[in-house]
Coordinates of C-alpha atoms in Angstrom, one line a residue:
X251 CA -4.8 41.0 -14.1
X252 CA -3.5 38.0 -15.4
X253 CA -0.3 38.3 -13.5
X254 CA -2.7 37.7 -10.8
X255 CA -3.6 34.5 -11.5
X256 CA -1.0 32.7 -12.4
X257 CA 1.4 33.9 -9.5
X258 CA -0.7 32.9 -7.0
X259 CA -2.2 29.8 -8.2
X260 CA 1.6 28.6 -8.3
X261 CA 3.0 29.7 -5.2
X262 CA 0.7 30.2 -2.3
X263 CA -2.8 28.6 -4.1
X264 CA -1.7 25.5 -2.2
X265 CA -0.3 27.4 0.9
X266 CA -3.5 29.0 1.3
X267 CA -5.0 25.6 1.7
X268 CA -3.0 24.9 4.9
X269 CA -2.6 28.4 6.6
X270 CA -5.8 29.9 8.2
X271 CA -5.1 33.7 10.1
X272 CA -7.3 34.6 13.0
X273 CA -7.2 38.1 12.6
X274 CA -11.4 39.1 12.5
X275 CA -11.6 35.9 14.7
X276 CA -12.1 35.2 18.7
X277 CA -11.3 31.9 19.5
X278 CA -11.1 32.1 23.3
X279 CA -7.9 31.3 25.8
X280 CA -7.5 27.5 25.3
X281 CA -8.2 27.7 21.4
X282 CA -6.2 24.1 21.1
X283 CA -8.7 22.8 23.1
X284 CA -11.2 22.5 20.2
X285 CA -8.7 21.3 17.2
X286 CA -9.8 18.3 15.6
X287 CA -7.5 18.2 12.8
X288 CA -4.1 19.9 12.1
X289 CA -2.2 20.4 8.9
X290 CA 1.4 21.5 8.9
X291 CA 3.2 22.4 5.8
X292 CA 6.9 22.8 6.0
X293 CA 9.4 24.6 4.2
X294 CA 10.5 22.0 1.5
X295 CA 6.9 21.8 0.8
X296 CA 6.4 25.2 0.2
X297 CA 9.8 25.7 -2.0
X298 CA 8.6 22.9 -4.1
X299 CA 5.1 24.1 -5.5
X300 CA 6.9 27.4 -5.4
X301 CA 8.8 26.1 -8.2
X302 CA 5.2 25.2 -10.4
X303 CA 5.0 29.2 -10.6
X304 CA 6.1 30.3 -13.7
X305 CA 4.2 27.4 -15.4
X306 CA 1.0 28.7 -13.4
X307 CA 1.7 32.6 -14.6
X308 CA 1.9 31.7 -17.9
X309 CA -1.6 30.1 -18.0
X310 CA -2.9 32.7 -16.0
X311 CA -1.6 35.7 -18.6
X312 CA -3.1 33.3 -21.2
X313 CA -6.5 33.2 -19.5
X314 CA -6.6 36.9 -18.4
X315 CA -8.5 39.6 -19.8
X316 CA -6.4 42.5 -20.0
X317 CA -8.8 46.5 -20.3
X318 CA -8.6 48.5 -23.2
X319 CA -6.0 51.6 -22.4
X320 CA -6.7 55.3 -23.1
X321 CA -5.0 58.4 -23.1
X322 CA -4.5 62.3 -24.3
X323 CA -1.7 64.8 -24.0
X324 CA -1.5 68.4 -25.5
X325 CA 1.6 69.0 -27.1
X326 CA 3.1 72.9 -26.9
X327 CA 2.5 74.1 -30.8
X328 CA 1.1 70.5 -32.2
X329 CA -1.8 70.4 -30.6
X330 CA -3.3 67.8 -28.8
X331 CA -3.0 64.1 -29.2
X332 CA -5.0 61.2 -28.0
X333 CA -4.1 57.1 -28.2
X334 CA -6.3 54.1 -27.6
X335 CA -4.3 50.5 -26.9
X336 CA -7.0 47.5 -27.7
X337 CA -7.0 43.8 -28.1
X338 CA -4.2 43.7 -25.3
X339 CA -2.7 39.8 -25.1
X340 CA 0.7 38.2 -23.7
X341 CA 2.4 37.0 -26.9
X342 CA 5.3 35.6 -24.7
X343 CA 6.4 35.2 -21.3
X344 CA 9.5 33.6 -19.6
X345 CA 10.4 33.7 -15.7
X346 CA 13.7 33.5 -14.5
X347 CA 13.4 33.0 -10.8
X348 CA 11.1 32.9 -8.3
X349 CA 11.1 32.7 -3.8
X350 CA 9.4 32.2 -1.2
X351 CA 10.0 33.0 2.0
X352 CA 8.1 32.8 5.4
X353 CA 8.2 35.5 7.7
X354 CA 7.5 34.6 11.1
X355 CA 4.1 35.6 12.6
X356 CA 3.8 37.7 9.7
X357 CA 3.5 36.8 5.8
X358 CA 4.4 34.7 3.0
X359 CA 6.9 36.7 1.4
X360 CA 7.1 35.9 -2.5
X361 CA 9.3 37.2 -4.9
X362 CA 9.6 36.8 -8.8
X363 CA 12.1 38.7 -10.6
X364 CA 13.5 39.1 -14.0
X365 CA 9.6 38.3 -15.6
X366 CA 10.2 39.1 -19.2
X367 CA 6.4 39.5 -21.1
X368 CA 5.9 40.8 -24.2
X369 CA 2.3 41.7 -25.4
X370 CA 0.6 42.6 -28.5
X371 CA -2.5 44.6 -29.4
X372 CA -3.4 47.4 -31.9
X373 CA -2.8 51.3 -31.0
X374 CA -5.1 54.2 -32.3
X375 CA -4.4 57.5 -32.3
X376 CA -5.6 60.4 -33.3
X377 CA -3.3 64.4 -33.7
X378 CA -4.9 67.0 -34.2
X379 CA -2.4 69.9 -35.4
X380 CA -2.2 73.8 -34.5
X381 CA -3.9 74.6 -38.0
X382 CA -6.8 71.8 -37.7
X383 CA -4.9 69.4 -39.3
X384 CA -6.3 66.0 -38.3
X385 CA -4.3 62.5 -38.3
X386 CA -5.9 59.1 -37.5
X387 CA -4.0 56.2 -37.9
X388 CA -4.2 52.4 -36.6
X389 CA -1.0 50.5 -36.0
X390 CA 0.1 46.9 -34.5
X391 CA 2.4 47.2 -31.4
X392 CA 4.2 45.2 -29.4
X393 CA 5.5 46.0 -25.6
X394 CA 8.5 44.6 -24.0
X395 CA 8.8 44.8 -20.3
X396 CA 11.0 43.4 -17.9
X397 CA 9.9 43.7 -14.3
X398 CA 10.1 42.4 -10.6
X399 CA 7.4 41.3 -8.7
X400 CA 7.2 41.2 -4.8
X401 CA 4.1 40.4 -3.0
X402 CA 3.8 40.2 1.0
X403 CA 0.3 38.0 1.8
X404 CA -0.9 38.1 5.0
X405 CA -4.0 35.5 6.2
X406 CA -6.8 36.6 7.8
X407 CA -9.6 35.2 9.3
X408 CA -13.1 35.6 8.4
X409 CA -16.1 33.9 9.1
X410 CA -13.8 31.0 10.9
X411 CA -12.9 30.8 7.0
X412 CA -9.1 32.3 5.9
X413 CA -9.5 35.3 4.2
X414 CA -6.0 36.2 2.3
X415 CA -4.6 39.9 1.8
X416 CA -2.5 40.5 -1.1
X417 CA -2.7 43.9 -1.3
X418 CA 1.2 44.7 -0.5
X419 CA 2.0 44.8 -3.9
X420 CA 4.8 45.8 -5.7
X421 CA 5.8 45.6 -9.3
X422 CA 9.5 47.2 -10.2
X423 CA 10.0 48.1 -14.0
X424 CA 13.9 47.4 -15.4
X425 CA 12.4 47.4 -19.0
X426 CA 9.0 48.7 -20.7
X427 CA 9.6 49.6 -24.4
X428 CA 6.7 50.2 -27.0
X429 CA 7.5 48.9 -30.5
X430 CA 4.9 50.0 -33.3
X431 CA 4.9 47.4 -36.2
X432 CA 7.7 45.8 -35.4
X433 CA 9.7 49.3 -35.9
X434 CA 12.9 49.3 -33.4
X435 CA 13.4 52.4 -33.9
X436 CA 10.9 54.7 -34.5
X437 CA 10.2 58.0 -36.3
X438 CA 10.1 61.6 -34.0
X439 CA 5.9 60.6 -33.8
X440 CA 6.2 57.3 -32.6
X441 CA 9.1 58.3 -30.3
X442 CA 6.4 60.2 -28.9
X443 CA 4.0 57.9 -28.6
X444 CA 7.0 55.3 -26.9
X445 CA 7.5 58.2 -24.2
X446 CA 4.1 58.9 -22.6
X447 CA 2.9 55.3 -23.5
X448 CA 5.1 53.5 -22.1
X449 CA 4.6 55.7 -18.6
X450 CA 0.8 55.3 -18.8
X451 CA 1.3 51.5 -19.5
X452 CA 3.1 51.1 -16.3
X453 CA 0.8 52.6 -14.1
X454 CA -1.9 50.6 -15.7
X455 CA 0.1 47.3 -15.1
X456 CA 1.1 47.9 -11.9
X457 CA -3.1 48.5 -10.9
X458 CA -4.3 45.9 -12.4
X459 CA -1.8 43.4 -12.0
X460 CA -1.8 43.7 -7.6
X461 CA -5.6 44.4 -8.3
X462 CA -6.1 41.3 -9.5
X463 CA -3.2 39.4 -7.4
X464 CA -5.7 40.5 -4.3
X465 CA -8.6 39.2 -5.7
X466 CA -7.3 36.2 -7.1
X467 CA -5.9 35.6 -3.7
X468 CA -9.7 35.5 -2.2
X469 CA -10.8 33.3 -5.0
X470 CA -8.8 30.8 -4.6
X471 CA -8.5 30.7 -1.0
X472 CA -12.4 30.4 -1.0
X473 CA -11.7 27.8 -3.7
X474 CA -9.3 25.5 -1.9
X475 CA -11.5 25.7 1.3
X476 CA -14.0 24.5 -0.5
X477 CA -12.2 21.4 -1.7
X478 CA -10.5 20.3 1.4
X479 CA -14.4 20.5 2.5
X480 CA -15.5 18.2 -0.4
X481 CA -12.9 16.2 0.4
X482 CA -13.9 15.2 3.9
X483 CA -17.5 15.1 2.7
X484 CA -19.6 12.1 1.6
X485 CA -23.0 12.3 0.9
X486 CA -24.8 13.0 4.5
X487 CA -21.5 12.7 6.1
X488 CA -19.3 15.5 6.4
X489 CA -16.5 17.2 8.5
X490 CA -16.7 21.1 9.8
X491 CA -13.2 22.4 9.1
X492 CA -13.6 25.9 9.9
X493 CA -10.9 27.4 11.5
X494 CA -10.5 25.9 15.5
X495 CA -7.7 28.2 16.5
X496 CA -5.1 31.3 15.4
X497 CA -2.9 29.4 13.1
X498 CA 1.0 29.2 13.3
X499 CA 3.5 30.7 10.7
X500 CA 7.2 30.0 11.6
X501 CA 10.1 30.0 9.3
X502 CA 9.9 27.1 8.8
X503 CA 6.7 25.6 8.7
X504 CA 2.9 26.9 8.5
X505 CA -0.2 25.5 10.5
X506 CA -3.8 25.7 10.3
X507 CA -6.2 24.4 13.1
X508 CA -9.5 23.0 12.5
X509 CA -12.4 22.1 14.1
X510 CA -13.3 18.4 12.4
X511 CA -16.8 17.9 14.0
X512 CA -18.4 15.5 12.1
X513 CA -21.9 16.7 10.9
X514 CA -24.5 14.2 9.9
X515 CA -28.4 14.9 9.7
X516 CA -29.6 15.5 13.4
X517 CA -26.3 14.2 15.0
X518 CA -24.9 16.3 17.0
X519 CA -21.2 16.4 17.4
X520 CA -19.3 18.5 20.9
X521 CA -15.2 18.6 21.4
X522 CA -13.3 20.9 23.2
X523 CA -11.1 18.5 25.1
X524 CA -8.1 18.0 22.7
X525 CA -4.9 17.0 23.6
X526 CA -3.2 18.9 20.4
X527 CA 0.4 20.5 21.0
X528 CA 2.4 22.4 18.0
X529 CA 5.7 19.9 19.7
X530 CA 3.8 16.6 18.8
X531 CA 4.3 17.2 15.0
X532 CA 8.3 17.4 13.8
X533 CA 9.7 19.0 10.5
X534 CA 11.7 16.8 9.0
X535 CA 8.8 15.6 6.6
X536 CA 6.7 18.1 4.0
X537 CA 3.3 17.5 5.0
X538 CA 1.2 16.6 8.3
X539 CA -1.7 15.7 9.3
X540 CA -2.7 15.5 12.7
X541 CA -6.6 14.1 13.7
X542 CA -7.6 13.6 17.0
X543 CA -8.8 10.7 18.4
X544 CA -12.7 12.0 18.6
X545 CA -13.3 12.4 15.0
X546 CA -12.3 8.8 14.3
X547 CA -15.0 7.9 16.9
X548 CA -17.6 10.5 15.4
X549 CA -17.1 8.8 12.0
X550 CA -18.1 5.9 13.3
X551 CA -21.4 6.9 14.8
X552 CA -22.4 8.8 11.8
X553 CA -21.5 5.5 9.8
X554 CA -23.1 3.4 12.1
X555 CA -26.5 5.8 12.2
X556 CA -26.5 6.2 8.3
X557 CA -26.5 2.4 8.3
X558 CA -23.4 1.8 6.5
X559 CA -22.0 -0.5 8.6
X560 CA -23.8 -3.7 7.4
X561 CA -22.1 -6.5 5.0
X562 CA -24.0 -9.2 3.8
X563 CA -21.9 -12.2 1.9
X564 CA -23.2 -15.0 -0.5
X565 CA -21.7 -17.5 -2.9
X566 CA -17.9 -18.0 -3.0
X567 CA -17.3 -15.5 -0.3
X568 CA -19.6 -17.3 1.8
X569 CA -17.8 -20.5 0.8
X570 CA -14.3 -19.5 1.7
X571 CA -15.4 -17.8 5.2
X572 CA -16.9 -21.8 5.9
X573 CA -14.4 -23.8 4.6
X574 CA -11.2 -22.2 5.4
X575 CA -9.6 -25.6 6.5
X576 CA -10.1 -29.1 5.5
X577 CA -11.1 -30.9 8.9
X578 CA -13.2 -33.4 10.3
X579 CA -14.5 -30.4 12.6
X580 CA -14.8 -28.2 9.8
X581 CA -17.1 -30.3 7.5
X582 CA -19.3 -31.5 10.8
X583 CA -20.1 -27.7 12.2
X584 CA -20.9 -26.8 8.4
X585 CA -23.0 -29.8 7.6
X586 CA -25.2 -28.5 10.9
X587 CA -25.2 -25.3 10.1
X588 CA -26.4 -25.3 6.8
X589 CA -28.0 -28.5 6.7
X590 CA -26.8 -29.5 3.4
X591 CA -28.0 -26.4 1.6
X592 CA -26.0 -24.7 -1.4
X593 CA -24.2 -22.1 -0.1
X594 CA -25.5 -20.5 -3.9
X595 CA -28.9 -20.9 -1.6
X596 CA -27.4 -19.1 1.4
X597 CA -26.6 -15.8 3.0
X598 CA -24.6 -14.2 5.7
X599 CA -25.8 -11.1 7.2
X600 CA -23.1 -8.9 9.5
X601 CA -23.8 -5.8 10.9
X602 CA -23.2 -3.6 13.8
X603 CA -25.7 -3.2 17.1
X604 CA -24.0 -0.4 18.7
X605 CA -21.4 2.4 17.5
X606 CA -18.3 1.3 17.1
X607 CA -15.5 2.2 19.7
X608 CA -12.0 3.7 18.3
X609 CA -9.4 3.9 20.4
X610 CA -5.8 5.1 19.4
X611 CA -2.8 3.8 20.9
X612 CA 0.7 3.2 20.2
X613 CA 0.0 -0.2 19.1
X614 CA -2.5 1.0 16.6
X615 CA -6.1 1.6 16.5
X616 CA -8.2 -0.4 18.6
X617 CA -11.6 -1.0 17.4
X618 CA -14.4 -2.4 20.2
X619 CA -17.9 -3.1 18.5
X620 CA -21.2 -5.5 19.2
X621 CA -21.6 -6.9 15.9
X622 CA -25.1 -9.3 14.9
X623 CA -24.2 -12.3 12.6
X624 CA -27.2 -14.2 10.8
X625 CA -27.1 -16.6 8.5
X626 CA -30.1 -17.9 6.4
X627 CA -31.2 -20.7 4.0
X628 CA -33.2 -19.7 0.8
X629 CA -34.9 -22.4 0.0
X630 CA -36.5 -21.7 -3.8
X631 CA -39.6 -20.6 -3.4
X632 CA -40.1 -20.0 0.5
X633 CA -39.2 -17.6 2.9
X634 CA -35.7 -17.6 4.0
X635 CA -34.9 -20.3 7.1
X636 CA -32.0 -18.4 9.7
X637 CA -29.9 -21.0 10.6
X638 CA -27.5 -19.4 12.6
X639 CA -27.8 -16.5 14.8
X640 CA -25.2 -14.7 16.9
X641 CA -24.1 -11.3 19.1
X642 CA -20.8 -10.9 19.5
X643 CA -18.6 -8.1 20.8
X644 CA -15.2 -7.8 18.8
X645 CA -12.0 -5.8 19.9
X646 CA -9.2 -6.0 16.7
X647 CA -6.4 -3.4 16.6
X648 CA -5.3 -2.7 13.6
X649 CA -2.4 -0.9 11.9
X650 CA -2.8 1.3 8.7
X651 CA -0.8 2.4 5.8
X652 CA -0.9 3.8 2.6
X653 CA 1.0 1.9 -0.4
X654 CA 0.9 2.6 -4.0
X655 CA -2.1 4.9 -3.5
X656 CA -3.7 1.8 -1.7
X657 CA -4.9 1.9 1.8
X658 CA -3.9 -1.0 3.5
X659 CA -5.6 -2.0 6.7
X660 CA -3.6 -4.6 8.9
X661 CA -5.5 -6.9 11.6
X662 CA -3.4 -7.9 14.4
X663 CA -4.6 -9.3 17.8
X664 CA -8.1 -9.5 18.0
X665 CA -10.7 -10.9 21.0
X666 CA -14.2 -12.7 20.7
X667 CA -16.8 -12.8 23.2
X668 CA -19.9 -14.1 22.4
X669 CA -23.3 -12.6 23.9
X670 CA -25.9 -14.3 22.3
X671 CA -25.4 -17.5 20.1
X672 CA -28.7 -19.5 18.1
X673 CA -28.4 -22.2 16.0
X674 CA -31.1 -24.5 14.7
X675 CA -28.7 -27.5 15.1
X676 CA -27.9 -27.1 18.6
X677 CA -30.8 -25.3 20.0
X678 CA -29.7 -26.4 23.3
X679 CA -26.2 -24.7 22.7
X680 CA -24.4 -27.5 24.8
X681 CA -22.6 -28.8 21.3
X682 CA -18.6 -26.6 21.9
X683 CA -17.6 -27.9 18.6
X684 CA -20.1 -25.5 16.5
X685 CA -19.1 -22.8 18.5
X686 CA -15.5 -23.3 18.9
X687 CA -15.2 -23.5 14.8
X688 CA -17.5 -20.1 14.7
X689 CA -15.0 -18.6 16.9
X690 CA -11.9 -20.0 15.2
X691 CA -13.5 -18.7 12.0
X692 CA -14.3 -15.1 12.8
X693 CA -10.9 -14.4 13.7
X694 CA -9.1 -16.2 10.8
X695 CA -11.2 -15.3 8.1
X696 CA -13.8 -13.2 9.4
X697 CA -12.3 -10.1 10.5
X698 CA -9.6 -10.1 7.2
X699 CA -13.0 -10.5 5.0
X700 CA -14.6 -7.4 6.4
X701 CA -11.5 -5.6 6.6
X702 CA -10.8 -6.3 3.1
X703 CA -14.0 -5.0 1.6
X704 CA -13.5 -1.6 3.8
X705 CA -10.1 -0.8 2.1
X706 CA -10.7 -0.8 -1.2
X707 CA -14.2 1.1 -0.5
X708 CA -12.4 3.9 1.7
X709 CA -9.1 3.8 -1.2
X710 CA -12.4 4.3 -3.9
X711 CA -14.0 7.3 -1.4
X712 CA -10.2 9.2 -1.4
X713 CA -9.5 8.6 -4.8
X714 CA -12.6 10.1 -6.1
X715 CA -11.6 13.3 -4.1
X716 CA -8.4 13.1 -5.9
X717 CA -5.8 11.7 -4.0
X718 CA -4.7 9.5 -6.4
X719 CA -3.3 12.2 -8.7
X720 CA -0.9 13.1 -6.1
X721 CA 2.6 11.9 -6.3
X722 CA 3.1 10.8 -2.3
X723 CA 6.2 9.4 -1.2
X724 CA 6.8 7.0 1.8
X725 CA 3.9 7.6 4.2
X726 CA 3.6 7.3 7.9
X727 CA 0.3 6.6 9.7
X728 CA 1.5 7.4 13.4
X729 CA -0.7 6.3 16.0
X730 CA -0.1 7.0 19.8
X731 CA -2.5 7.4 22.3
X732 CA -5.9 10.1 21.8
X733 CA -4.6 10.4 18.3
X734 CA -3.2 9.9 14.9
X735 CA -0.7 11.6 13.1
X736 CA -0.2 10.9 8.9
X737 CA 3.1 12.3 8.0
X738 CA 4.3 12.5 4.0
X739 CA 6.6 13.9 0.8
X740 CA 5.2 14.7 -2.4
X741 CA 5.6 15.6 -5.5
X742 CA 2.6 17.6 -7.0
X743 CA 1.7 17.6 -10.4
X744 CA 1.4 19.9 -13.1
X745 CA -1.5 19.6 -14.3
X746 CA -3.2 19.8 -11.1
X747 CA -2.1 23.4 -10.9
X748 CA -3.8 24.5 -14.0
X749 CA -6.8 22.6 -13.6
X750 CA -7.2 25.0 -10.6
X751 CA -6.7 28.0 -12.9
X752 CA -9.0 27.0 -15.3
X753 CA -11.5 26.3 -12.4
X754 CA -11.2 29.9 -11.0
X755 CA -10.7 32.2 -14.0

């Protein structure tokens, strides 16, 4: 049961992550229709957490329980004898190679051969002779075995959730030897107890090991579901990443299709009006991502309606935002504005009037919003004064990446239109100069400021789900239009691997 575990923890735990089979599932004749989010996992992915497998048997045979083993034979004029193997345990284990292959429209085809284990435990026997001559006797052992394993997984669906199948099993025996304290060469009784032993061991093995191969298989797949679920989750926010359509499995690449409607309190969230093709993702990366232009937008409305989208700014922050240049202009507007009050003494509320509007084009994501500015005076000891009052509607594209397990949010053109502007020092609003620097200052330094507190708050949000323990080389964030496409290499790491086997066994 151990050999369970470990093998598929290491080579398809992470593959089961990705893939998603529609076999118990009806998604209709345009099932692309409703895909949200894609993820594609190509070959070089594959063969490289294929090669974490031996490390992640070895913990599982460590971890595994492995049943007590019984048996009786009657021996023509001895009599009958009957053996008890207990306190089974893998005393050492080493892998020579291990593949993976995918078959196309079919399974993941893995193969690990030459597995040399060698496991201890204490043997009990009992012979009782033709003239009622009775012989008990408990003896250490050892078993050596050398055996192939080949295991053909196909993915099912269940419950829009993948269900995984590992029960085409097959476990080949080149070596299975039972030594009896150490003894390489035992006596006529224990080269009896070698014979029929040894044969019952390797039906036990081969039970229990594609026994629990196929249950482990479930576990995990149940396991990794549920943490690409967390992982698009954050507290009333989350995304629905049941299965959207029947998934692909090429020769080169797997694919799963998900939903990605966003789910948040009463809000309620409809798509079937993708644009999704297999041909708009390539295969010369390891990993893709693929997310369609509506769940950016849905993001956005849960944000807006769980009234996250508000940013108020005091003190130094508020200082820089006012004083970005030196001027003549600079020092008049701010002297009306605030009236000669500490900007210690002040505060800048920003939040959003309406759901934001995302857009995704080839230029990069363009974001449309009405956004409320007020500013206030706190004079000690009285109620706040608003100085300042504005509506404003905002359109910034911006271009994302990903650097050094930072997300990095870059403003380019942006436009200003003001809809409703009140200021206590030009209550007639005829003065342009006040405006003119309000304007000059929300592009400059207004926009960067907000943008810079939302990328270190969404590179918090991922790493907390983990990302930051993942080894990511050179990423891509693709935008073109109706949707965006993250494209990467990795490396992942070891430990990662047996954290998930400690988490399931």
């Amino acid at each position: 049961m151990l050999w369970a575990g470990r093998m598929r923890l290491g080579t398809f735990g992470i593959l089961l992550m990705l893939v998603h089979a529609s076999a118990a599932c009806e998604f209709g004749p345009f099932p692309y229709r409703a895909t949200g989010i894609v993820c594609r996992m190509t070959k070089p992915a594959a063969l490289l957490l294929n090669q974490e497998t031996a490390q992640v048997i070895q913990a599982a045979f460590r971890n595994a329980k492995f049943p007590n083993i019984t048996g009786e034979r009657s021996l023509r004029l001895l009599g009958k004898v009957a053996y008890e193997l207990t306190n089974i345990q893998v005393n050492d284990l080493s892998i020579e190679q291990s593949e993976v292959e995918l078959k196309e429209n079919d399974a993941i085809h893995i193969a690990i051969k030459n597995v040399t284990a060698f496991f201890k435990g204490t043997l009990t026997y009992g012979y009782a002779g033709a003239w009622f001559l009775q012989l008990f006797h408990s003896v250490d052992f050892e078993i050596e075995s050398s055996i192939d394993l080949q295991i053909n997984i196909k993915l099912m669906c269940q419950k829009d959730q993948v269900a995984a199948d590992a029960s085409d099993c097959y476990l080949t025996f080149h070596k299975l030897t039972l030594h009896l304290q150490g003894d390489k060469e035992p006596g006529w009784l224990k080269q009896l107890f070698t014979d029929f032993i040894s044969f019952t061991l390797k039906l036990v093995l081969k039970s229990e090991v594609c026994n629990e191969i196929n249950f482990l298989a479930q576990v995990l797949a149940n396991f990794v579901h549920d943490l690409a679920a967390d992982f698009v989750r954050d507290k009333d926010i989350s995304v629905d990443i049941s299965l959207a359509s029947v998934p692909l499995m090429k020769a080169n690449y797997l694919e799963s299709h998900h939903k990605g409607l966003v789910l948040y309190k009463n809000y309620s969230d409809v798509f079937s009006d993708s644009v999704f093709s297999p041909s708009l993702l390539t295969e010369s990366r390891m990993l893709y991502f693929w997310l369609s232009e509506h769940i950016l937008n849905s993001l956005a409305s849960a944000a807006f309606l769980d009234k996250r989208l508000v940013l108020t700014i005091r003190g130094q922050k508020l200082q820089a935002l006012f004083e970005m240049e030196d001027t003549e202009a600079q020092r008049k507007a701010v002297q009306m504005i605030f009236q000669g009050t500490s900007y210690n003494d002040s505060e800048a509320k920003v939040w959003s009037l309406a759901h934001p509007q995302i857009s995704l084009q080839p230029e990069g994501t363009v974001i449309k919003s009405l956004v409320a500015v007020e500013v206030s005076i706190l004079p000690p000891g009285e109620e706040p004064l608003m100085v300042l009052y504005m509506e404003k509607e905002i359109t910034v594209t911006i271009q994302a990446a990903y650097v050094e397990k930072k997300l990095i949010l870059h403003p380019l053109d942006s436009r200003i239109e003001f809809k409703v502007f009140k200021c206590t020092a030009d209550p007639s609003g005829n003065d342009p100069s006040i405006r003119n620097f309000l304007q000059t200052m929300i592009s400059v330094v207004g926009i960067p400021e907000v943008i810079s507190r939302i990328e270190p708050a969404l590179t918090s949000l991922m790493n907390s789900k983990g990302l930051n323990l993942f080894e990511i080389r050179n990423p891509e964030i693709i935008t073109r239009k109706g949707y965006i496409i993250v494209q990467l290499d990795f490396s992942f790491p070891n430990h990662l691997l047996l954290d998930f086997l400690e988490k399931i066994l």
